[in-house]
Protein backbone atom coordinates (compact mmCIF):
# COMPACT_ATOMS: atom_id res chain seq x y z
CA UNK A 1 0.00 0.00 0.00
CA UNK A 2 1.44 3.39 -0.97
CA UNK A 3 2.45 5.73 1.83
CA UNK A 4 -0.29 8.16 1.03
CA UNK A 5 -1.71 10.72 3.39
CA UNK A 6 -4.22 8.53 5.18
CA UNK A 7 -6.99 9.00 7.69
CA UNK A 8 -8.93 5.81 8.38
CA UNK A 9 -12.46 6.70 9.42
CA UNK A 10 -14.54 4.19 11.37
CA UNK A 11 -18.12 5.42 11.28
CA UNK A 12 -20.95 4.23 13.52
CA UNK A 13 -24.30 4.88 11.85
CA UNK A 14 -26.03 7.65 13.80
CA UNK A 15 -29.81 7.78 13.48
CA UNK A 16 -29.58 7.27 9.74
CA UNK A 17 -28.28 10.78 9.10
CA UNK A 18 -25.14 9.56 7.28
CA UNK A 19 -24.17 6.51 5.32
CA UNK A 20 -21.88 3.79 6.71
CA UNK A 21 -18.27 4.64 5.86
CA UNK A 22 -15.07 2.63 6.33
CA UNK A 23 -11.41 3.29 5.51
CA UNK A 24 -11.51 6.48 3.49
CA UNK A 25 -8.18 7.22 1.80
CA UNK A 26 -7.35 10.88 1.54
CA UNK A 27 -5.78 11.32 -1.89
CA UNK A 28 -4.59 14.26 -3.96
CA UNK A 29 -1.92 15.17 -1.44
CA UNK A 30 1.52 16.54 -2.19
CA UNK A 31 3.21 14.84 0.75
CA UNK A 32 3.83 11.10 0.84
CA UNK A 33 3.75 10.76 4.62
CA UNK A 34 0.66 10.03 6.73
CA UNK A 35 -1.24 12.62 8.71
CA UNK A 36 0.57 12.04 11.99
CA UNK A 37 -1.08 14.62 14.22
CA UNK A 38 -4.47 16.34 14.45
CA UNK A 39 -4.62 19.75 16.14
CA UNK A 40 -8.20 20.74 15.48
CA UNK A 41 -11.50 19.39 14.13
CA UNK A 42 -14.18 21.93 13.26
CA UNK A 43 -17.68 21.40 11.90
CA UNK A 44 -18.84 23.07 8.70
CA UNK A 45 -22.30 24.29 7.78
CA UNK A 46 -22.82 21.36 5.40
CA UNK A 47 -22.23 18.95 8.35
CA UNK A 48 -18.75 18.11 7.10
CA UNK A 49 -15.42 18.30 8.90
CA UNK A 50 -12.52 20.74 8.64
CA UNK A 51 -9.43 18.89 9.92
CA UNK A 52 -6.05 20.50 10.57
CA UNK A 53 -2.79 18.82 11.53
CA UNK A 54 0.73 17.93 10.47
CA UNK A 55 1.88 15.55 7.78
CA UNK A 56 5.62 15.15 8.10
CA UNK A 57 7.13 18.59 7.47
CA UNK A 58 3.91 20.00 5.97
CA UNK A 59 0.93 21.52 7.71
CA UNK A 60 -2.20 20.00 6.18
CA UNK A 61 -5.86 21.03 5.94
CA UNK A 62 -8.62 18.58 5.00
CA UNK A 63 -12.28 19.28 4.15
CA UNK A 64 -14.89 16.49 4.10
CA UNK A 65 -18.55 16.46 3.17
CA UNK A 66 -21.40 15.26 5.39
CA UNK A 67 -20.66 11.63 4.53
CA UNK A 68 -16.97 12.10 5.38
CA UNK A 69 -15.92 11.90 1.74
CA UNK A 70 -12.87 14.05 1.03
CA UNK A 71 -13.60 17.27 -0.85
CA UNK A 72 -10.06 18.68 -0.79
CA UNK A 73 -6.66 18.40 0.86
CA UNK A 74 -4.14 21.26 0.93
CA UNK A 75 -0.61 21.36 2.31
CA UNK A 76 1.21 23.75 -0.04
CA UNK A 77 0.87 26.92 2.06
CA UNK A 78 3.87 29.24 2.44
CA UNK A 79 3.34 29.31 6.22
CA UNK A 80 3.00 25.52 6.55
CA UNK A 81 6.59 24.28 6.14
CA UNK A 82 8.08 23.01 9.39
CA UNK A 83 11.77 23.56 10.14
CA UNK A 84 13.41 21.24 12.67
CA UNK A 85 16.60 22.73 14.08
CA UNK A 86 19.61 20.47 14.65
CA UNK A 87 21.79 21.35 17.60
CA UNK A 88 21.77 24.12 20.18
CA UNK A 89 20.60 27.47 18.82
CA UNK A 90 19.60 26.14 15.39
CA UNK A 91 16.59 27.81 13.80
CA UNK A 92 13.24 26.02 14.01
CA UNK A 93 9.71 26.85 12.91
CA UNK A 94 6.34 25.33 13.73
CA UNK A 95 2.66 26.22 13.48
CA UNK A 96 -0.53 24.85 14.99
CA UNK A 97 -4.09 25.77 13.96
CA UNK A 98 -6.06 26.33 17.17
CA UNK A 99 -9.48 27.32 15.77
CA UNK A 100 -11.36 27.54 12.47
CA UNK A 101 -14.57 29.47 11.72
CA UNK A 102 -16.70 29.34 8.59
CA UNK A 103 -18.04 32.69 7.39
CA UNK A 104 -21.47 33.40 5.92
CA UNK A 105 -20.03 33.36 2.39
CA UNK A 106 -18.45 29.94 2.89
CA UNK A 107 -14.85 31.06 3.47
CA UNK A 108 -12.75 29.71 6.36
CA UNK A 109 -10.91 31.82 8.93
CA UNK A 110 -8.03 29.85 10.48
CA UNK A 111 -6.20 30.99 13.61
CA UNK A 112 -2.66 29.68 13.94
CA UNK A 113 -0.02 29.80 16.68
CA UNK A 114 3.56 30.13 15.41
CA UNK A 115 6.73 29.32 17.33
CA UNK A 116 10.09 30.06 15.71
CA UNK A 117 13.66 31.03 16.46
CA UNK A 118 17.01 29.71 17.56
CA UNK A 119 18.60 30.60 20.90
CA UNK A 120 15.46 32.62 21.62
CA UNK A 121 12.02 31.33 20.60
CA UNK A 122 9.47 33.90 19.43
CA UNK A 123 5.72 33.43 19.37
CA UNK A 124 3.19 35.05 17.07
CA UNK A 125 -0.34 34.57 15.81
CA UNK A 126 -1.32 34.07 12.17
CA UNK A 127 -4.80 34.47 10.69
CA UNK A 128 -5.37 32.82 7.32
CA UNK A 129 -8.54 33.34 5.27
CA UNK A 130 -9.28 30.56 2.77
CA UNK A 131 -11.96 30.25 0.11
CA UNK A 132 -14.35 27.30 -0.19
CA UNK A 133 -11.74 25.06 -1.81
CA UNK A 134 -8.89 25.89 0.55
CA UNK A 135 -7.11 28.53 -1.52
CA UNK A 136 -5.53 31.30 0.54
CA UNK A 137 -7.19 34.71 0.12
CA UNK A 138 -5.63 36.83 2.88
CA UNK A 139 -3.16 36.56 5.73
CA UNK A 140 -2.63 38.63 8.88
CA UNK A 141 0.03 38.34 11.59
CA UNK A 142 0.25 39.53 15.19
CA UNK A 143 3.73 39.56 16.71
CA UNK A 144 4.72 38.90 20.32
CA UNK A 145 1.61 36.89 21.08
CA UNK A 146 1.45 33.30 22.29
CA UNK A 147 -1.95 32.16 21.00
CA UNK A 148 -3.98 29.43 22.70
CA UNK A 149 -7.49 29.92 21.38
CA UNK A 150 -9.82 32.22 19.43
CA UNK A 151 -13.49 33.10 19.77
CA UNK A 152 -16.08 34.47 17.33
CA UNK A 153 -18.02 37.47 18.66
CA UNK A 154 -20.92 39.51 17.29
CA UNK A 155 -18.50 42.18 16.08
CA UNK A 156 -15.48 40.14 15.02
CA UNK A 157 -13.01 37.80 16.69
CA UNK A 158 -11.06 37.54 19.94
CA UNK A 159 -7.50 36.25 20.21
CA UNK A 160 -6.78 34.52 23.53
CA UNK A 161 -3.19 34.08 24.64
CA UNK A 162 -0.68 36.15 26.54
CA UNK A 163 -2.96 39.00 25.52
CA UNK A 164 -6.69 39.21 24.96
CA UNK A 165 -7.21 41.06 21.66
CA UNK A 166 -10.55 42.08 20.16
CA UNK A 167 -10.57 42.30 16.36
CA UNK A 168 -13.30 43.63 14.12
CA UNK A 169 -14.58 41.62 11.15
CA UNK A 170 -11.77 43.05 9.00
CA UNK A 171 -9.17 41.86 11.56
CA UNK A 172 -8.31 45.36 12.78
CA UNK A 173 -7.40 45.61 16.46
CA UNK A 174 -10.16 47.21 18.55
CA UNK A 175 -8.60 46.75 22.00
CA UNK A 176 -5.98 44.64 23.72
CA UNK A 177 -5.52 43.59 27.34
CA UNK A 178 -2.51 41.79 28.82
CA UNK A 179 -3.80 38.80 30.77
CA UNK A 180 -0.57 36.85 31.29
CA UNK A 181 1.62 37.89 34.21
CA UNK A 182 4.64 35.65 34.71
CA UNK A 183 4.67 36.33 38.42
CA UNK A 184 0.97 35.78 39.17
CA UNK A 185 -1.60 34.93 36.49
CA UNK A 186 -1.07 32.06 34.07
CA UNK A 187 -4.26 31.80 31.94
CA UNK A 188 -5.30 28.47 30.45
CA UNK A 189 -8.84 28.75 29.05
CA UNK A 190 -11.53 31.23 28.05
CA UNK A 191 -15.30 31.11 27.60
CA UNK A 192 -17.68 33.66 26.11
CA UNK A 193 -20.37 34.80 28.55
CA UNK A 194 -24.03 35.57 27.97
CA UNK A 195 -23.51 39.29 28.60
CA UNK A 196 -21.04 39.59 25.72
CA UNK A 197 -17.95 39.39 27.90
CA UNK A 198 -15.44 36.69 28.76
CA UNK A 199 -14.47 34.41 31.63
CA UNK A 200 -10.85 33.26 31.98
CA UNK A 201 -9.38 30.61 34.24
CA UNK A 202 -5.86 29.43 34.94
CA UNK A 203 -3.38 29.26 37.79
CA UNK A 204 -2.51 32.03 40.23
CA UNK A 205 1.22 31.72 40.98
CA UNK A 206 0.98 28.00 40.14
CA UNK A 207 -0.77 27.51 43.49
CA UNK A 208 -4.47 28.39 43.21
CA UNK A 209 -7.23 28.34 40.59
CA UNK A 210 -8.40 31.79 39.52
CA UNK A 211 -11.39 33.18 37.63
CA UNK A 212 -11.27 36.54 35.87
CA UNK A 213 -14.41 38.14 34.41
CA UNK A 214 -13.94 40.69 31.61
CA UNK A 215 -16.61 42.78 29.88
CA UNK A 216 -17.04 43.20 26.13
CA UNK A 217 -14.70 46.23 26.11
CA UNK A 218 -11.82 44.46 27.83
CA UNK A 219 -12.42 45.88 31.30
CA UNK A 220 -11.89 43.62 34.30
CA UNK A 221 -15.07 43.15 36.34
CA UNK A 222 -13.64 40.87 39.04
CA UNK A 223 -10.95 38.30 39.78
CA UNK A 224 -11.44 35.49 42.28
CA UNK A 225 -8.98 32.91 43.57
CA UNK A 226 -10.01 29.67 45.26
CA UNK A 227 -8.16 28.48 48.34
CA UNK A 228 -9.58 25.31 49.87
CA UNK A 229 -6.99 24.72 52.57
CA UNK A 230 -4.09 26.53 54.21
CA UNK A 231 -1.48 24.90 51.97
CA UNK A 232 -2.66 24.95 48.34
CA UNK A 233 -0.16 23.83 45.74
CA UNK A 234 -0.12 23.04 42.02
CA UNK A 235 -3.78 23.97 41.54
CA UNK A 236 -4.97 25.23 38.18
CA UNK A 237 -8.06 25.66 36.04
CA UNK A 238 -7.68 24.02 32.61
CA UNK A 239 -11.12 24.71 31.12
CA UNK A 240 -14.23 26.75 31.87
CA UNK A 241 -17.84 27.04 30.72
CA UNK A 242 -20.84 29.12 31.71
CA UNK A 243 -23.91 27.18 32.82
CA UNK A 244 -27.61 27.93 32.41
CA UNK A 245 -27.84 29.96 35.64
CA UNK A 246 -24.93 32.20 34.45
CA UNK A 247 -22.57 30.58 36.94
CA UNK A 248 -19.35 28.84 35.92
CA UNK A 249 -17.83 25.38 35.98
CA UNK A 250 -14.02 25.26 36.14
CA UNK A 251 -12.19 21.96 35.72
CA UNK A 252 -8.52 21.27 36.30
CA UNK A 253 -6.27 19.90 38.97
CA UNK A 254 -5.42 20.16 42.66
CA UNK A 255 -2.44 18.99 44.67
CA UNK A 256 -2.79 16.55 47.55
CA UNK A 257 -0.27 17.93 50.03
CA UNK A 258 -1.06 15.17 52.52
CA UNK A 259 0.23 12.38 50.27
CA UNK A 260 3.84 11.26 50.06
CA UNK A 261 4.95 11.64 47.37
CA UNK A 262 2.56 14.46 46.48
CA UNK A 263 -0.09 13.44 43.93
CA UNK A 264 -2.10 15.65 41.55
CA UNK A 265 -5.87 15.01 41.62
CA UNK A 266 -8.87 16.04 39.51
CA UNK A 267 -10.79 19.12 40.60
CA UNK A 268 -14.11 20.75 39.66
CA UNK A 269 -15.22 24.16 40.99
CA UNK A 270 -18.78 25.44 40.57
CA UNK A 271 -19.42 29.17 41.09
CA UNK A 272 -22.32 31.56 40.82
CA UNK A 273 -22.33 34.43 38.30
CA UNK A 274 -20.22 36.56 40.66
CA UNK A 275 -17.52 33.91 40.96
CA UNK A 276 -18.42 32.85 44.50
CA UNK A 277 -17.97 29.13 45.15
CA UNK A 278 -21.11 26.97 45.12
CA UNK A 279 -19.27 23.66 45.51
CA UNK A 280 -15.89 22.05 44.95
CA UNK A 281 -15.33 18.40 44.05
CA UNK A 282 -11.96 16.64 44.21
CA UNK A 283 -11.11 13.05 43.41
CA UNK A 284 -8.12 11.09 42.23
CA UNK A 285 -6.50 7.79 41.39
CA UNK A 286 -3.38 5.94 42.45
CA UNK A 287 -1.27 8.21 40.26
CA UNK A 288 -1.47 11.80 39.00
CA UNK A 289 -4.74 12.77 37.31
CA UNK A 290 -6.47 15.92 36.12
CA UNK A 291 -9.34 17.16 33.93
CA UNK A 292 -8.28 18.91 30.73
CA UNK A 293 -11.34 19.71 28.63
CA UNK A 294 -15.06 20.30 28.82
CA UNK A 295 -16.03 18.36 25.70
CA UNK A 296 -19.77 19.10 25.67
CA UNK A 297 -22.41 20.92 27.73
CA UNK A 298 -25.99 19.98 26.97
CA UNK A 299 -29.06 20.38 29.21
CA UNK A 300 -26.88 20.69 32.32
CA UNK A 301 -25.07 17.43 31.60
CA UNK A 302 -21.42 17.76 30.71
CA UNK A 303 -18.80 15.40 29.25
CA UNK A 304 -15.24 15.97 30.47
CA UNK A 305 -11.91 14.65 29.22
CA UNK A 306 -8.95 14.11 31.53
CA UNK A 307 -5.71 12.20 31.91
CA UNK A 308 -4.39 9.65 34.37
CA UNK A 309 -0.59 9.54 34.49
CA UNK A 310 1.92 12.03 33.14
CA UNK A 311 2.71 12.02 29.37
CA UNK A 312 6.01 10.23 29.92
CA UNK A 313 4.26 7.44 31.81
CA UNK A 314 4.04 4.31 29.68
CA UNK A 315 0.57 3.59 31.07
CA UNK A 316 -1.00 7.03 30.63
CA UNK A 317 -4.76 6.78 30.13
CA UNK A 318 -7.59 9.03 29.02
CA UNK A 319 -10.43 9.64 31.47
CA UNK A 320 -13.96 10.42 30.25
CA UNK A 321 -16.62 11.62 32.70
CA UNK A 322 -20.27 12.58 32.43
CA UNK A 323 -21.47 14.86 35.24
CA UNK A 324 -24.53 16.95 36.00
CA UNK A 325 -24.50 20.61 37.04
CA UNK A 326 -24.22 19.57 40.70
CA UNK A 327 -20.98 17.70 40.08
CA UNK A 328 -22.47 14.23 40.43
CA UNK A 329 -20.61 11.72 38.24
CA UNK A 330 -23.23 10.02 36.06
CA UNK A 331 -20.85 7.86 34.04
CA UNK A 332 -17.13 7.35 33.55
CA UNK A 333 -14.69 5.48 31.36
CA UNK A 334 -10.92 4.95 31.37
CA UNK A 335 -9.39 4.14 27.96
CA UNK A 336 -6.04 4.00 26.22
CA UNK A 337 -4.66 7.50 25.71
CA UNK A 338 -6.00 9.44 22.71
CA UNK A 339 -5.29 13.08 21.86
CA UNK A 340 -8.63 14.59 20.89
CA UNK A 341 -12.38 14.23 21.17
CA UNK A 342 -14.92 16.84 20.04
CA UNK A 343 -18.70 17.10 20.09
CA UNK A 344 -20.58 17.42 16.80
CA UNK A 345 -23.81 19.41 16.20
CA UNK A 346 -25.26 16.07 15.01
CA UNK A 347 -25.16 14.73 18.60
CA UNK A 348 -22.04 12.67 17.89
CA UNK A 349 -18.52 12.59 19.27
CA UNK A 350 -15.53 12.54 16.92
CA UNK A 351 -12.53 10.81 18.53
CA UNK A 352 -9.02 10.88 17.07
CA UNK A 353 -6.68 7.95 17.76
CA UNK A 354 -3.57 6.47 16.17
CA UNK A 355 -4.15 3.98 13.35
CA UNK A 356 -1.22 1.76 14.38
CA UNK A 357 1.03 2.81 11.50
CA UNK A 358 1.85 6.41 12.35
CA UNK A 359 -1.38 7.84 10.96
CA UNK A 360 -4.68 8.96 12.47
CA UNK A 361 -8.02 7.16 12.78
CA UNK A 362 -11.29 9.00 13.42
CA UNK A 363 -14.14 7.27 15.20
CA UNK A 364 -17.63 8.78 15.03
CA UNK A 365 -19.67 7.77 18.07
CA UNK A 366 -23.33 8.44 18.74
CA UNK A 367 -23.69 10.38 22.00
CA UNK A 368 -25.72 7.57 23.60
CA UNK A 369 -22.86 5.11 22.99
CA UNK A 370 -19.93 7.18 24.28
CA UNK A 371 -19.60 5.25 27.54
CA UNK A 372 -20.36 1.78 26.13
PDB file of N, CA, C and O in Angstrom, residues 265-307:
ATOM      1  N   UNK A 265      -4.532  15.583  41.750  1.00  0.00           N
ATOM      2  CA  UNK A 265      -5.868  15.010  41.615  1.00  0.00           C
ATOM      3  C   UNK A 265      -6.745  15.875  40.713  1.00  0.00           C
ATOM      4  O   UNK A 265      -6.427  17.037  40.432  1.00  0.00           O
ATOM      5  N   UNK A 266      -7.870  15.306  40.293  1.00  0.00           N
ATOM      6  CA  UNK A 266      -8.865  16.038  39.511  1.00  0.00           C
ATOM      7  C   UNK A 266      -9.624  17.013  40.411  1.00  0.00           C
ATOM      8  O   UNK A 266      -9.860  16.730  41.590  1.00  0.00           O
ATOM      9  N   UNK A 267     -10.022  18.144  39.829  1.00  0.00           N
ATOM     10  CA  UNK A 267     -10.794  19.123  40.598  1.00  0.00           C
ATOM     11  C   UNK A 267     -11.848  19.775  39.715  1.00  0.00           C
ATOM     12  O   UNK A 267     -11.604  20.078  38.542  1.00  0.00           O
ATOM     13  N   UNK A 268     -13.038  19.997  40.296  1.00  0.00           N
ATOM     14  CA  UNK A 268     -14.109  20.750  39.657  1.00  0.00           C
ATOM     15  C   UNK A 268     -14.583  21.813  40.640  1.00  0.00           C
ATOM     16  O   UNK A 268     -14.784  21.529  41.821  1.00  0.00           O
ATOM     17  N   UNK A 269     -14.750  23.048  40.159  1.00  0.00           N
ATOM     18  CA  UNK A 269     -15.217  24.160  40.985  1.00  0.00           C
ATOM     19  C   UNK A 269     -16.441  24.766  40.327  1.00  0.00           C
ATOM     20  O   UNK A 269     -16.403  25.146  39.148  1.00  0.00           O
ATOM     21  N   UNK A 270     -17.526  24.838  41.060  1.00  0.00           N
ATOM     22  CA  UNK A 270     -18.775  25.440  40.571  1.00  0.00           C
ATOM     23  C   UNK A 270     -18.965  26.769  41.280  1.00  0.00           C
ATOM     24  O   UNK A 270     -18.861  26.861  42.505  1.00  0.00           O
ATOM     25  N   UNK A 271     -19.218  27.842  40.501  1.00  0.00           N
ATOM     26  CA  UNK A 271     -19.422  29.166  41.087  1.00  0.00           C
ATOM     27  C   UNK A 271     -20.764  29.731  40.639  1.00  0.00           C
ATOM     28  O   UNK A 271     -21.381  29.252  39.682  1.00  0.00           O
ATOM     29  N   UNK A 272     -21.182  30.803  41.314  1.00  0.00           N
ATOM     30  CA  UNK A 272     -22.321  31.564  40.822  1.00  0.00           C
ATOM     31  C   UNK A 272     -21.821  32.601  39.815  1.00  0.00           C
ATOM     32  O   UNK A 272     -20.633  32.632  39.462  1.00  0.00           O
ATOM     33  N   UNK A 273     -22.696  33.474  39.343  1.00  0.00           N
ATOM     34  CA  UNK A 273     -22.328  34.432  38.299  1.00  0.00           C
ATOM     35  C   UNK A 273     -21.312  35.457  38.778  1.00  0.00           C
ATOM     36  O   UNK A 273     -20.645  36.104  37.960  1.00  0.00           O
ATOM     37  N   UNK A 274     -21.185  35.622  40.094  1.00  0.00           N
ATOM     38  CA  UNK A 274     -20.216  36.556  40.662  1.00  0.00           C
ATOM     39  C   UNK A 274     -18.885  35.900  40.995  1.00  0.00           C
ATOM     40  O   UNK A 274     -17.994  36.546  41.553  1.00  0.00           O
ATOM     41  N   UNK A 275     -18.765  34.601  40.690  1.00  0.00           N
ATOM     42  CA  UNK A 275     -17.518  33.910  40.958  1.00  0.00           C
ATOM     43  C   UNK A 275     -17.399  33.330  42.348  1.00  0.00           C
ATOM     44  O   UNK A 275     -16.331  32.803  42.698  1.00  0.00           O
ATOM     45  N   UNK A 276     -18.458  33.420  43.148  1.00  0.00           N
ATOM     46  CA  UNK A 276     -18.416  32.854  44.497  1.00  0.00           C
ATOM     47  C   UNK A 276     -18.676  31.348  44.426  1.00  0.00           C
ATOM     48  O   UNK A 276     -19.556  30.887  43.692  1.00  0.00           O
ATOM     49  N   UNK A 277     -17.933  30.591  45.223  1.00  0.00           N
ATOM     50  CA  UNK A 277     -17.971  29.134  45.155  1.00  0.00           C
ATOM     51  C   UNK A 277     -19.325  28.587  45.587  1.00  0.00           C
ATOM     52  O   UNK A 277     -19.846  28.932  46.650  1.00  0.00           O
ATOM     53  N   UNK A 278     -19.907  27.727  44.765  1.00  0.00           N
ATOM     54  CA  UNK A 278     -21.109  26.973  45.115  1.00  0.00           C
ATOM     55  C   UNK A 278     -20.729  25.608  45.681  1.00  0.00           C
ATOM     56  O   UNK A 278     -21.238  25.187  46.709  1.00  0.00           O
ATOM     57  N   UNK A 279     -19.826  24.914  44.988  1.00  0.00           N
ATOM     58  CA  UNK A 279     -19.271  23.662  45.507  1.00  0.00           C
ATOM     59  C   UNK A 279     -17.934  23.382  44.834  1.00  0.00           C
ATOM     60  O   UNK A 279     -17.613  23.934  43.779  1.00  0.00           O
ATOM     61  N   UNK A 280     -17.159  22.528  45.482  1.00  0.00           N
ATOM     62  CA  UNK A 280     -15.890  22.052  44.946  1.00  0.00           C
ATOM     63  C   UNK A 280     -15.848  20.541  45.084  1.00  0.00           C
ATOM     64  O   UNK A 280     -16.187  20.005  46.145  1.00  0.00           O
ATOM     65  N   UNK A 281     -15.458  19.859  44.022  1.00  0.00           N
ATOM     66  CA  UNK A 281     -15.332  18.402  44.052  1.00  0.00           C
ATOM     67  C   UNK A 281     -13.897  18.030  43.677  1.00  0.00           C
ATOM     68  O   UNK A 281     -13.360  18.544  42.692  1.00  0.00           O
ATOM     69  N   UNK A 282     -13.316  17.130  44.470  1.00  0.00           N
ATOM     70  CA  UNK A 282     -11.965  16.639  44.206  1.00  0.00           C
ATOM     71  C   UNK A 282     -11.967  15.125  44.274  1.00  0.00           C
ATOM     72  O   UNK A 282     -12.625  14.538  45.138  1.00  0.00           O
ATOM     73  N   UNK A 283     -11.237  14.509  43.378  1.00  0.00           N
ATOM     74  CA  UNK A 283     -11.108  13.053  43.408  1.00  0.00           C
ATOM     75  C   UNK A 283      -9.863  12.682  42.625  1.00  0.00           C
ATOM     76  O   UNK A 283      -9.364  13.460  41.800  1.00  0.00           O
ATOM     77  N   UNK A 284      -9.355  11.488  42.897  1.00  0.00           N
ATOM     78  CA  UNK A 284      -8.121  11.091  42.234  1.00  0.00           C
ATOM     79  C   UNK A 284      -7.981   9.597  42.117  1.00  0.00           C
ATOM     80  O   UNK A 284      -8.899   8.828  42.445  1.00  0.00           O
ATOM     81  N   UNK A 285      -6.813   9.195  41.636  1.00  0.00           N
ATOM     82  CA  UNK A 285      -6.504   7.793  41.394  1.00  0.00           C
ATOM     83  C   UNK A 285      -5.159   7.490  42.037  1.00  0.00           C
ATOM     84  O   UNK A 285      -4.601   8.311  42.769  1.00  0.00           O
ATOM     85  N   UNK A 286      -4.613   6.343  41.770  1.00  0.00           N
ATOM     86  CA  UNK A 286      -3.379   5.938  42.447  1.00  0.00           C
ATOM     87  C   UNK A 286      -2.158   6.688  41.921  1.00  0.00           C
ATOM     88  O   UNK A 286      -1.088   6.623  42.516  1.00  0.00           O
ATOM     89  N   UNK A 287      -2.341   7.393  40.812  1.00  0.00           N
ATOM     90  CA  UNK A 287      -1.270   8.207  40.258  1.00  0.00           C
ATOM     91  C   UNK A 287      -1.850   9.565  39.884  1.00  0.00           C
ATOM     92  O   UNK A 287      -3.021   9.843  40.126  1.00  0.00           O
ATOM     93  N   UNK A 288      -1.030  10.442  39.318  1.00  0.00           N
ATOM     94  CA  UNK A 288      -1.467  11.801  39.003  1.00  0.00           C
ATOM     95  C   UNK A 288      -2.613  11.801  37.996  1.00  0.00           C
ATOM     96  O   UNK A 288      -2.612  11.037  37.022  1.00  0.00           O
ATOM     97  N   UNK A 289      -3.581  12.676  38.215  1.00  0.00           N
ATOM     98  CA  UNK A 289      -4.737  12.770  37.313  1.00  0.00           C
ATOM     99  C   UNK A 289      -5.262  14.198  37.328  1.00  0.00           C
ATOM    100  O   UNK A 289      -5.116  14.928  38.312  1.00  0.00           O
ATOM    101  N   UNK A 290      -5.890  14.591  36.227  1.00  0.00           N
ATOM    102  CA  UNK A 290      -6.469  15.924  36.121  1.00  0.00           C
ATOM    103  C   UNK A 290      -7.494  15.926  35.005  1.00  0.00           C
ATOM    104  O   UNK A 290      -7.558  15.013  34.196  1.00  0.00           O
ATOM    105  N   UNK A 291      -8.329  16.978  34.968  1.00  0.00           N
ATOM    106  CA  UNK A 291      -9.336  17.157  33.929  1.00  0.00           C
ATOM    107  C   UNK A 291      -8.867  18.265  33.005  1.00  0.00           C
ATOM    108  O   UNK A 291      -8.536  19.359  33.455  1.00  0.00           O
ATOM    109  N   UNK A 292      -8.842  17.979  31.704  1.00  0.00           N
ATOM    110  CA  UNK A 292      -8.276  18.912  30.732  1.00  0.00           C
ATOM    111  C   UNK A 292      -9.317  19.715  29.966  1.00  0.00           C
ATOM    112  O   UNK A 292      -9.124  20.905  29.711  1.00  0.00           O
ATOM    113  N   UNK A 293     -10.412  19.063  29.546  1.00  0.00           N
ATOM    114  CA  UNK A 293     -11.340  19.709  28.631  1.00  0.00           C
ATOM    115  C   UNK A 293     -12.785  19.454  29.036  1.00  0.00           C
ATOM    116  O   UNK A 293     -13.134  18.383  29.519  1.00  0.00           O
ATOM    117  N   UNK A 294     -13.613  20.462  28.796  1.00  0.00           N
ATOM    118  CA  UNK A 294     -15.061  20.295  28.823  1.00  0.00           C
ATOM    119  C   UNK A 294     -15.466  20.025  27.372  1.00  0.00           C
ATOM    120  O   UNK A 294     -15.452  20.922  26.529  1.00  0.00           O
ATOM    121  N   UNK A 295     -15.787  18.781  27.079  1.00  0.00           N
ATOM    122  CA  UNK A 295     -16.026  18.364  25.696  1.00  0.00           C
ATOM    123  C   UNK A 295     -17.397  18.817  25.220  1.00  0.00           C
ATOM    124  O   UNK A 295     -17.557  19.276  24.088  1.00  0.00           O
ATOM    125  N   UNK A 296     -18.424  18.697  26.064  1.00  0.00           N
ATOM    126  CA  UNK A 296     -19.773  19.099  25.675  1.00  0.00           C
ATOM    127  C   UNK A 296     -20.544  19.534  26.903  1.00  0.00           C
ATOM    128  O   UNK A 296     -20.262  19.126  28.037  1.00  0.00           O
ATOM    129  N   UNK A 297     -21.548  20.397  26.674  1.00  0.00           N
ATOM    130  CA  UNK A 297     -22.407  20.919  27.727  1.00  0.00           C
ATOM    131  C   UNK A 297     -23.807  21.008  27.146  1.00  0.00           C
ATOM    132  O   UNK A 297     -24.102  21.871  26.330  1.00  0.00           O
ATOM    133  N   UNK A 298     -24.654  20.052  27.530  1.00  0.00           N
ATOM    134  CA  UNK A 298     -25.993  19.983  26.967  1.00  0.00           C
ATOM    135  C   UNK A 298     -27.000  19.679  28.067  1.00  0.00           C
ATOM    136  O   UNK A 298     -26.892  18.657  28.754  1.00  0.00           O
ATOM    137  N   UNK A 299     -27.971  20.567  28.247  1.00  0.00           N
ATOM    138  CA  UNK A 299     -29.057  20.385  29.211  1.00  0.00           C
ATOM    139  C   UNK A 299     -28.506  20.058  30.598  1.00  0.00           C
ATOM    140  O   UNK A 299     -29.006  19.180  31.301  1.00  0.00           O
ATOM    141  N   UNK A 300     -27.488  20.825  30.989  1.00  0.00           N
ATOM    142  CA  UNK A 300     -26.876  20.693  32.317  1.00  0.00           C
ATOM    143  C   UNK A 300     -26.251  19.325  32.564  1.00  0.00           C
ATOM    144  O   UNK A 300     -26.082  18.918  33.712  1.00  0.00           O
ATOM    145  N   UNK A 301     -25.931  18.600  31.514  1.00  0.00           N
ATOM    146  CA  UNK A 301     -25.074  17.428  31.598  1.00  0.00           C
ATOM    147  C   UNK A 301     -23.835  17.694  30.768  1.00  0.00           C
ATOM    148  O   UNK A 301     -23.933  18.166  29.633  1.00  0.00           O
ATOM    149  N   UNK A 302     -22.678  17.414  31.349  1.00  0.00           N
ATOM    150  CA  UNK A 302     -21.419  17.760  30.710  1.00  0.00           C
ATOM    151  C   UNK A 302     -20.546  16.525  30.567  1.00  0.00           C
ATOM    152  O   UNK A 302     -20.537  15.658  31.445  1.00  0.00           O
ATOM    153  N   UNK A 303     -19.808  16.446  29.454  1.00  0.00           N
ATOM    154  CA  UNK A 303     -18.804  15.405  29.252  1.00  0.00           C
ATOM    155  C   UNK A 303     -17.433  16.052  29.372  1.00  0.00           C
ATOM    156  O   UNK A 303     -17.162  17.083  28.736  1.00  0.00           O
ATOM    157  N   UNK A 304     -16.576  15.449  30.185  1.00  0.00           N
ATOM    158  CA  UNK A 304     -15.243  15.974  30.470  1.00  0.00           C
ATOM    159  C   UNK A 304     -14.189  14.969  30.021  1.00  0.00           C
ATOM    160  O   UNK A 304     -14.405  13.756  30.099  1.00  0.00           O
ATOM    161  N   UNK A 305     -13.051  15.479  29.584  1.00  0.00           N
ATOM    162  CA  UNK A 305     -11.912  14.645  29.225  1.00  0.00           C
ATOM    163  C   UNK A 305     -10.745  14.960  30.143  1.00  0.00           C
ATOM    164  O   UNK A 305     -10.416  16.126  30.377  1.00  0.00           O
ATOM    165  N   UNK A 306     -10.107  13.931  30.669  1.00  0.00           N
ATOM    166  CA  UNK A 306      -8.955  14.108  31.534  1.00  0.00           C
ATOM    167  C   UNK A 306      -7.876  13.097  31.242  1.00  0.00           C
ATOM    168  O   UNK A 306      -7.968  12.309  30.294  1.00  0.00           O
ATOM    169  N   UNK A 307      -6.838  13.120  32.063  1.00  0.00           N
ATOM    170  CA  UNK A 307      -5.713  12.202  31.912  1.00  0.00           C
ATOM    171  C   UNK A 307      -5.365  11.583  33.255  1.00  0.00           C
ATOM    172  O   UNK A 307      -5.508  12.217  34.302  1.00  0.00           O
TER     173      UNK A 307
END
